[in-house]
Tab-separated table of C-alpha atoms in Angstrom:
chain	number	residue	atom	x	y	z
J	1	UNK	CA	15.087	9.745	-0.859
J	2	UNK	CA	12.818	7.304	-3.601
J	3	UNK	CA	10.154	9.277	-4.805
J	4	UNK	CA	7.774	7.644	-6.990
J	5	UNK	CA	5.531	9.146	-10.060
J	6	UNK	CA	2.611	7.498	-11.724
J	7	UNK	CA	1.229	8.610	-15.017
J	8	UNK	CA	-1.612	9.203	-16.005
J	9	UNK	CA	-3.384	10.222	-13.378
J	10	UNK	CA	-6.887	8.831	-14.720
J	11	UNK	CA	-7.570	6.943	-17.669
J	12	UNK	CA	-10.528	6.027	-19.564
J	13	UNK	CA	-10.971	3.615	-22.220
J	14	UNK	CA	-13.733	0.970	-24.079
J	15	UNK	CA	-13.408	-2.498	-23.135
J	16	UNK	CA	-10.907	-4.671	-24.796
J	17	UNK	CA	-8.637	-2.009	-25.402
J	18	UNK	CA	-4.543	-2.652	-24.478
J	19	UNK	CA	-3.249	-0.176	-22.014
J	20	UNK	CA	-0.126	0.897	-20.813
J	21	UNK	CA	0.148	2.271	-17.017
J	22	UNK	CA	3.715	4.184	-16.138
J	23	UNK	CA	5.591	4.624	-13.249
J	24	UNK	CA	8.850	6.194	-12.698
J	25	UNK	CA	11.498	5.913	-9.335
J	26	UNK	CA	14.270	8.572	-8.310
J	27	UNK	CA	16.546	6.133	-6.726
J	28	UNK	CA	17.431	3.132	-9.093
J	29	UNK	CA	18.782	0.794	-6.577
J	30	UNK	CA	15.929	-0.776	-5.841
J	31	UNK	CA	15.657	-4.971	-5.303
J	32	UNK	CA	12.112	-4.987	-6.723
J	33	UNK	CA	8.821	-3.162	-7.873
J	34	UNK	CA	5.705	-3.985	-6.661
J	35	UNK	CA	2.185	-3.036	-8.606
J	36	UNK	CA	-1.021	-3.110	-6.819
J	37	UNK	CA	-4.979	-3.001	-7.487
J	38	UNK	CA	-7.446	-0.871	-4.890
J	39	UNK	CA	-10.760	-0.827	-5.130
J	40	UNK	CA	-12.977	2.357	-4.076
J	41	UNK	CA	-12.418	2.257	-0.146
J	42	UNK	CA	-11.004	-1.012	0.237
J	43	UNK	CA	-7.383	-2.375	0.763
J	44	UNK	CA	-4.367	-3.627	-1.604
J	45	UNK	CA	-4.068	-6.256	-3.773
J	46	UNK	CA	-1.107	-6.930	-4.631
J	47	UNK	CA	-0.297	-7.921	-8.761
J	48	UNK	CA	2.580	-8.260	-9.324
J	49	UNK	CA	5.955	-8.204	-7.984
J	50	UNK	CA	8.976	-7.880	-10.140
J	51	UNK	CA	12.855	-8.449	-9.379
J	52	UNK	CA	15.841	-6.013	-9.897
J	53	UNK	CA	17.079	-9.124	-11.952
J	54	UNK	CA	13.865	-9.677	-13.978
J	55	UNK	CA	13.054	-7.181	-16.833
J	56	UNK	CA	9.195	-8.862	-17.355
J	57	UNK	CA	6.826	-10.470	-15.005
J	58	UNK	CA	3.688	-11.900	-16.478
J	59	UNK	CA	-0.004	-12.517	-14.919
J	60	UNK	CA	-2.973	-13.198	-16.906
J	61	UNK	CA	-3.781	-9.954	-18.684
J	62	UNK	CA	-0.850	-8.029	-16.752
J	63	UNK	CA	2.490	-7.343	-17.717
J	64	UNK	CA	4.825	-5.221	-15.717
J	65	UNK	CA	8.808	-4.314	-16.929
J	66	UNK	CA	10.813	-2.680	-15.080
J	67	UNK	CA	14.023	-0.600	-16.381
J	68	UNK	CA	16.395	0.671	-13.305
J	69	UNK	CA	18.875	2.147	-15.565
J	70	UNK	CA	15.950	4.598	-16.548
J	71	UNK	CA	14.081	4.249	-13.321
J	72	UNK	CA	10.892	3.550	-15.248
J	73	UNK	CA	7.858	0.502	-14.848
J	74	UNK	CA	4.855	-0.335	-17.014
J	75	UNK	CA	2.192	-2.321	-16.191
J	76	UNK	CA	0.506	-3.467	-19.507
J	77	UNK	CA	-3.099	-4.447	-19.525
J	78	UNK	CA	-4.312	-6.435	-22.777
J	79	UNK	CA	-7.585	-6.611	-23.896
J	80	UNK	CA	-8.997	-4.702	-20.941
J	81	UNK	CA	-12.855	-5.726	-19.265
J	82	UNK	CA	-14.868	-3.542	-17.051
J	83	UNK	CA	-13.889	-5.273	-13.973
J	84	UNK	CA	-10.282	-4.122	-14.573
J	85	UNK	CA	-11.908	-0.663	-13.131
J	86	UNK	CA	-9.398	0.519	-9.957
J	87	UNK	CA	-6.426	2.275	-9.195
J	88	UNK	CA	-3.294	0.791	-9.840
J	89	UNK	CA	-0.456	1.848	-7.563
J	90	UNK	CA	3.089	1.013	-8.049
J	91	UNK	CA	5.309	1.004	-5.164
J	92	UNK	CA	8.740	1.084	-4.789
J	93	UNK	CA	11.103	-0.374	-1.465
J	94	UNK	CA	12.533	2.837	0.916
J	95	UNK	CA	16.072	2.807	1.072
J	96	UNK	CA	16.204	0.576	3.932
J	97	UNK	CA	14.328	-2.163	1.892
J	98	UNK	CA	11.890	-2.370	4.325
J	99	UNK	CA	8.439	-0.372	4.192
J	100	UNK	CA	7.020	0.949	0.242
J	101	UNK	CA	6.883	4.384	-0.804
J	102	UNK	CA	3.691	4.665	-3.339
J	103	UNK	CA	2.789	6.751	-6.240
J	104	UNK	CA	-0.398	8.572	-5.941
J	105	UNK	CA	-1.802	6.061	-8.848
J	106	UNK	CA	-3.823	5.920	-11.593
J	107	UNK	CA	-7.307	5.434	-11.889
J	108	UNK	CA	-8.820	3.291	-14.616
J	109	UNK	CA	-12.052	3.014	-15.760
J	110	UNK	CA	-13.323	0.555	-18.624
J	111	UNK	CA	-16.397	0.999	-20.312
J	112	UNK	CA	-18.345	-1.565	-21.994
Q	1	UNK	CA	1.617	-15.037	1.218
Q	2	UNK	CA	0.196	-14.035	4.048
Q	3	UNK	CA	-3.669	-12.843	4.564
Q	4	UNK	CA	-4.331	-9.872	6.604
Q	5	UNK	CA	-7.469	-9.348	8.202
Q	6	UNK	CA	-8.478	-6.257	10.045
Q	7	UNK	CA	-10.713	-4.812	12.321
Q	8	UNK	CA	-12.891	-3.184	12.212
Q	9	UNK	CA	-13.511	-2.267	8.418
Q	10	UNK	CA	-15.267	1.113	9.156
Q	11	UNK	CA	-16.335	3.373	12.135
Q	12	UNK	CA	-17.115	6.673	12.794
Q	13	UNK	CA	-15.834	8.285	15.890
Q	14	UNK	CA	-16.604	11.581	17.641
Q	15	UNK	CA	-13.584	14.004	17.575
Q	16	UNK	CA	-11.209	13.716	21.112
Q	17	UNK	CA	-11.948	9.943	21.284
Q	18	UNK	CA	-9.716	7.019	20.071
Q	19	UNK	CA	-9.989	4.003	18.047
Q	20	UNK	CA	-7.616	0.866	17.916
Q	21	UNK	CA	-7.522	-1.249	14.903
Q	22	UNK	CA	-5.963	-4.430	14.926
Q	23	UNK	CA	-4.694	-6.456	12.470
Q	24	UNK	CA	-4.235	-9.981	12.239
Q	25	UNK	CA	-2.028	-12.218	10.220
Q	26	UNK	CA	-2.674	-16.053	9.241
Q	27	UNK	CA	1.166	-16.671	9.735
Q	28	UNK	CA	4.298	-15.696	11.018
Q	29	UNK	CA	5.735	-12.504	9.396
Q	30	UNK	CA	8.579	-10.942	9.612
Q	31	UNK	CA	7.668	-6.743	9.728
Q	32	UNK	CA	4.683	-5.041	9.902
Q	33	UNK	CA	3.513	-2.186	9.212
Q	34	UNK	CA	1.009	0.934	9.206
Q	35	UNK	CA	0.375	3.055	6.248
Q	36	UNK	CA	-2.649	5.928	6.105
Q	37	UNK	CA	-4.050	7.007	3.042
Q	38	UNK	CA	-6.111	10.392	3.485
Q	39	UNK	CA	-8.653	10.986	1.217
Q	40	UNK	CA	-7.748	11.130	-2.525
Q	41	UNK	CA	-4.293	11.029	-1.700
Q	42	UNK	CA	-1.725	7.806	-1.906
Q	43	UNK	CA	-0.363	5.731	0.540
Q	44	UNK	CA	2.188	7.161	4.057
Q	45	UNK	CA	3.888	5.087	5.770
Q	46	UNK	CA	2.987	6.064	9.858
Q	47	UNK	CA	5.338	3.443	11.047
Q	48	UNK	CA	7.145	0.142	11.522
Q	49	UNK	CA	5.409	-2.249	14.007
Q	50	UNK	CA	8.169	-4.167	15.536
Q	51	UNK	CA	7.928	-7.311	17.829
Q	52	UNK	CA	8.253	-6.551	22.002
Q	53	UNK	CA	9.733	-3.009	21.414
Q	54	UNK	CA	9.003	0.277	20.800
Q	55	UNK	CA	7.282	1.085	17.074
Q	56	UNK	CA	9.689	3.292	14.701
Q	57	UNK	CA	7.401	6.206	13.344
Q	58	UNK	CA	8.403	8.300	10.196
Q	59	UNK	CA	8.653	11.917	10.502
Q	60	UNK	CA	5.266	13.550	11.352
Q	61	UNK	CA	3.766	10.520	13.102
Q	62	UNK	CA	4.065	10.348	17.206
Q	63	UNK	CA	3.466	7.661	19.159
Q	64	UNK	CA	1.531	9.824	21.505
Q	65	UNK	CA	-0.916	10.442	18.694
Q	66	UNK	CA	-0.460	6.562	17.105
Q	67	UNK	CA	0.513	4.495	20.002
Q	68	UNK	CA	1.286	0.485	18.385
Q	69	UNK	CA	1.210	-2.511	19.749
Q	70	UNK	CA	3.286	-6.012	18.537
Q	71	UNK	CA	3.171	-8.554	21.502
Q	72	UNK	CA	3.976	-11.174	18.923
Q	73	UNK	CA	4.889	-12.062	15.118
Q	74	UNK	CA	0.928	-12.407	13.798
Q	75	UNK	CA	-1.003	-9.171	15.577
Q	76	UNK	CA	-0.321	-5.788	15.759
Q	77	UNK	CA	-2.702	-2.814	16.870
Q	78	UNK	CA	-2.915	0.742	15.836
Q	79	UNK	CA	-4.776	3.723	18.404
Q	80	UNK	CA	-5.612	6.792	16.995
Q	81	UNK	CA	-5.849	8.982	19.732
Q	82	UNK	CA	-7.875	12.327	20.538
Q	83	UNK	CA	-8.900	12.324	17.022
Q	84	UNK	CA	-9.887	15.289	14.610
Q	85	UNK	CA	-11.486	15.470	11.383
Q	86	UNK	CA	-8.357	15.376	9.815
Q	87	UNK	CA	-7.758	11.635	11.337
Q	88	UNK	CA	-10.395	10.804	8.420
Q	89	UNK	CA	-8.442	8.510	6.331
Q	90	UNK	CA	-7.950	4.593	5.770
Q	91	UNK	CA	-5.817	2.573	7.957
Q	92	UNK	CA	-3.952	0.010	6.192
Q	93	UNK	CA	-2.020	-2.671	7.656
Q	94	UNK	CA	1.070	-3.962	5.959
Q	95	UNK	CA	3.239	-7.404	6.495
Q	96	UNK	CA	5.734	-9.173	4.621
Q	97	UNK	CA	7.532	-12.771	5.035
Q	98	UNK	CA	10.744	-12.303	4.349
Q	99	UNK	CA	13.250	-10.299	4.971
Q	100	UNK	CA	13.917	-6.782	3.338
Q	101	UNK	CA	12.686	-6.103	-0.090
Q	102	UNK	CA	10.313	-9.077	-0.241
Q	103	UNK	CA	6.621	-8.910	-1.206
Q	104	UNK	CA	4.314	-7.178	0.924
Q	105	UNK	CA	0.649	-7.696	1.472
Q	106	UNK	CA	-2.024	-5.644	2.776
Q	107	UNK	CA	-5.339	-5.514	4.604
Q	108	UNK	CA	-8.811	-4.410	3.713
Q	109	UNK	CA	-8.094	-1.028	5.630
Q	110	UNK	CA	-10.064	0.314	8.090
Q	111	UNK	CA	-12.136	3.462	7.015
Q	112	UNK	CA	-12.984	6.244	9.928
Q	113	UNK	CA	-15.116	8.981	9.709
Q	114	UNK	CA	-14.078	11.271	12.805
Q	115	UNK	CA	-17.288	13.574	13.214
């Protein structure tokens, strides 16, 4: 069964720091990975989504990798801004490639 | 993509009531589904909304306690019925396009408060 680990937990750091966000899977045979952004109380947005045949996918600021042979995602954030401040979830397809199974996240805050 | 509204965004309820959420798509997608998040805590999926048949719930999710609706491939409906305090959570509703192990997209959630 996937299982699916985020660390940290919380971050904090001064605006226009680079940060690294990690998440790690149990079950590498996975098509994709998906990273998301939620806001206090509100829904998903969703970042980026990155291939089992893609090592890198790139959007603005973000970066996200993904490694199945060591069952391990980052989600870089460059020069970070105060409106970067959310949780960042990374989620992971169930075995029947159907529905996501989340880590609990990690929450970032930026200070300017 | 696909945007995913839902309604409504927040209620409170009085414990043994129900609510239904629903949640509309702007096109045609191919699953749907219903996720909870309680507080502080990540996202579970409840279950699989699927079109003119029965929902498929994960383990510890009923349908007596989350009855859903799919009459069609853009709307789907979630009850939570006889509710508790421990029915305080966020609602999310989930769809994707494609078939398995495309991208999925999400809703604003709907927050209750069961008092």
């Amino acid at each position: 069964k996937q299982e699916v680990t985020q660390i940290p937990a919380a971050l904090s750091v001064p605006e226009g720091e680079n940060l690294v966000l990690n998440c790690s899977f149990t079950d590498s045979a996975i098509y994709n990975l998906q990273w998301f952004r939620q806001d206090p109380g509100k829904g998903l947005t969703s970042l980026l989504l990155i291939q089992s045949s893609q090592r890198e996918q790139t959007s603005g600021r973000l970066n996200a990798s993904l490694d199945k042979s060591s069952g391990r995602s980052t989600l870089y954030i460059a020069a970070s801004q105060p409106g970067d401040s959310a949780t960042y979830l990374c989620a992971a397809p169930n075995q029947a490639g159907t529905a996501l199974i989340f880590g609990k996240g990690t929450t970032l805050s930026v200070s300017s | 993509s696909a945007v995913i509204s839902q309604k409504p965004s927040r209620d409170i309820c009085q414990r043994g009531t129900s609510l239904t959420i629903q949640c509309q798509v702007d096109s045609q997608v191919t699953m749907m589904f219903w996720y909870r998040q309680q507080p502080g805590q990540s996202l579970t999926l409840i279950a699989t909304a699927n079109q003119g048949s029965e929902a498929t719930y994960e383990s510890g999710f009923v349908i007596d306690k989350f009855p859903i609706s799919r009459p069609n491939l853009t709307f789907s409906t979630l009850t939570v019925s006889n509710m508790s305090p421990e029915d305080s959570s966020i609602y999310l509703c989930s769809a994707t396009t494609g078939g398995p192990n495309t991208e999925a997209f999400f809703g604003q959630g709907t927050r209750l408060t069961v008092v």
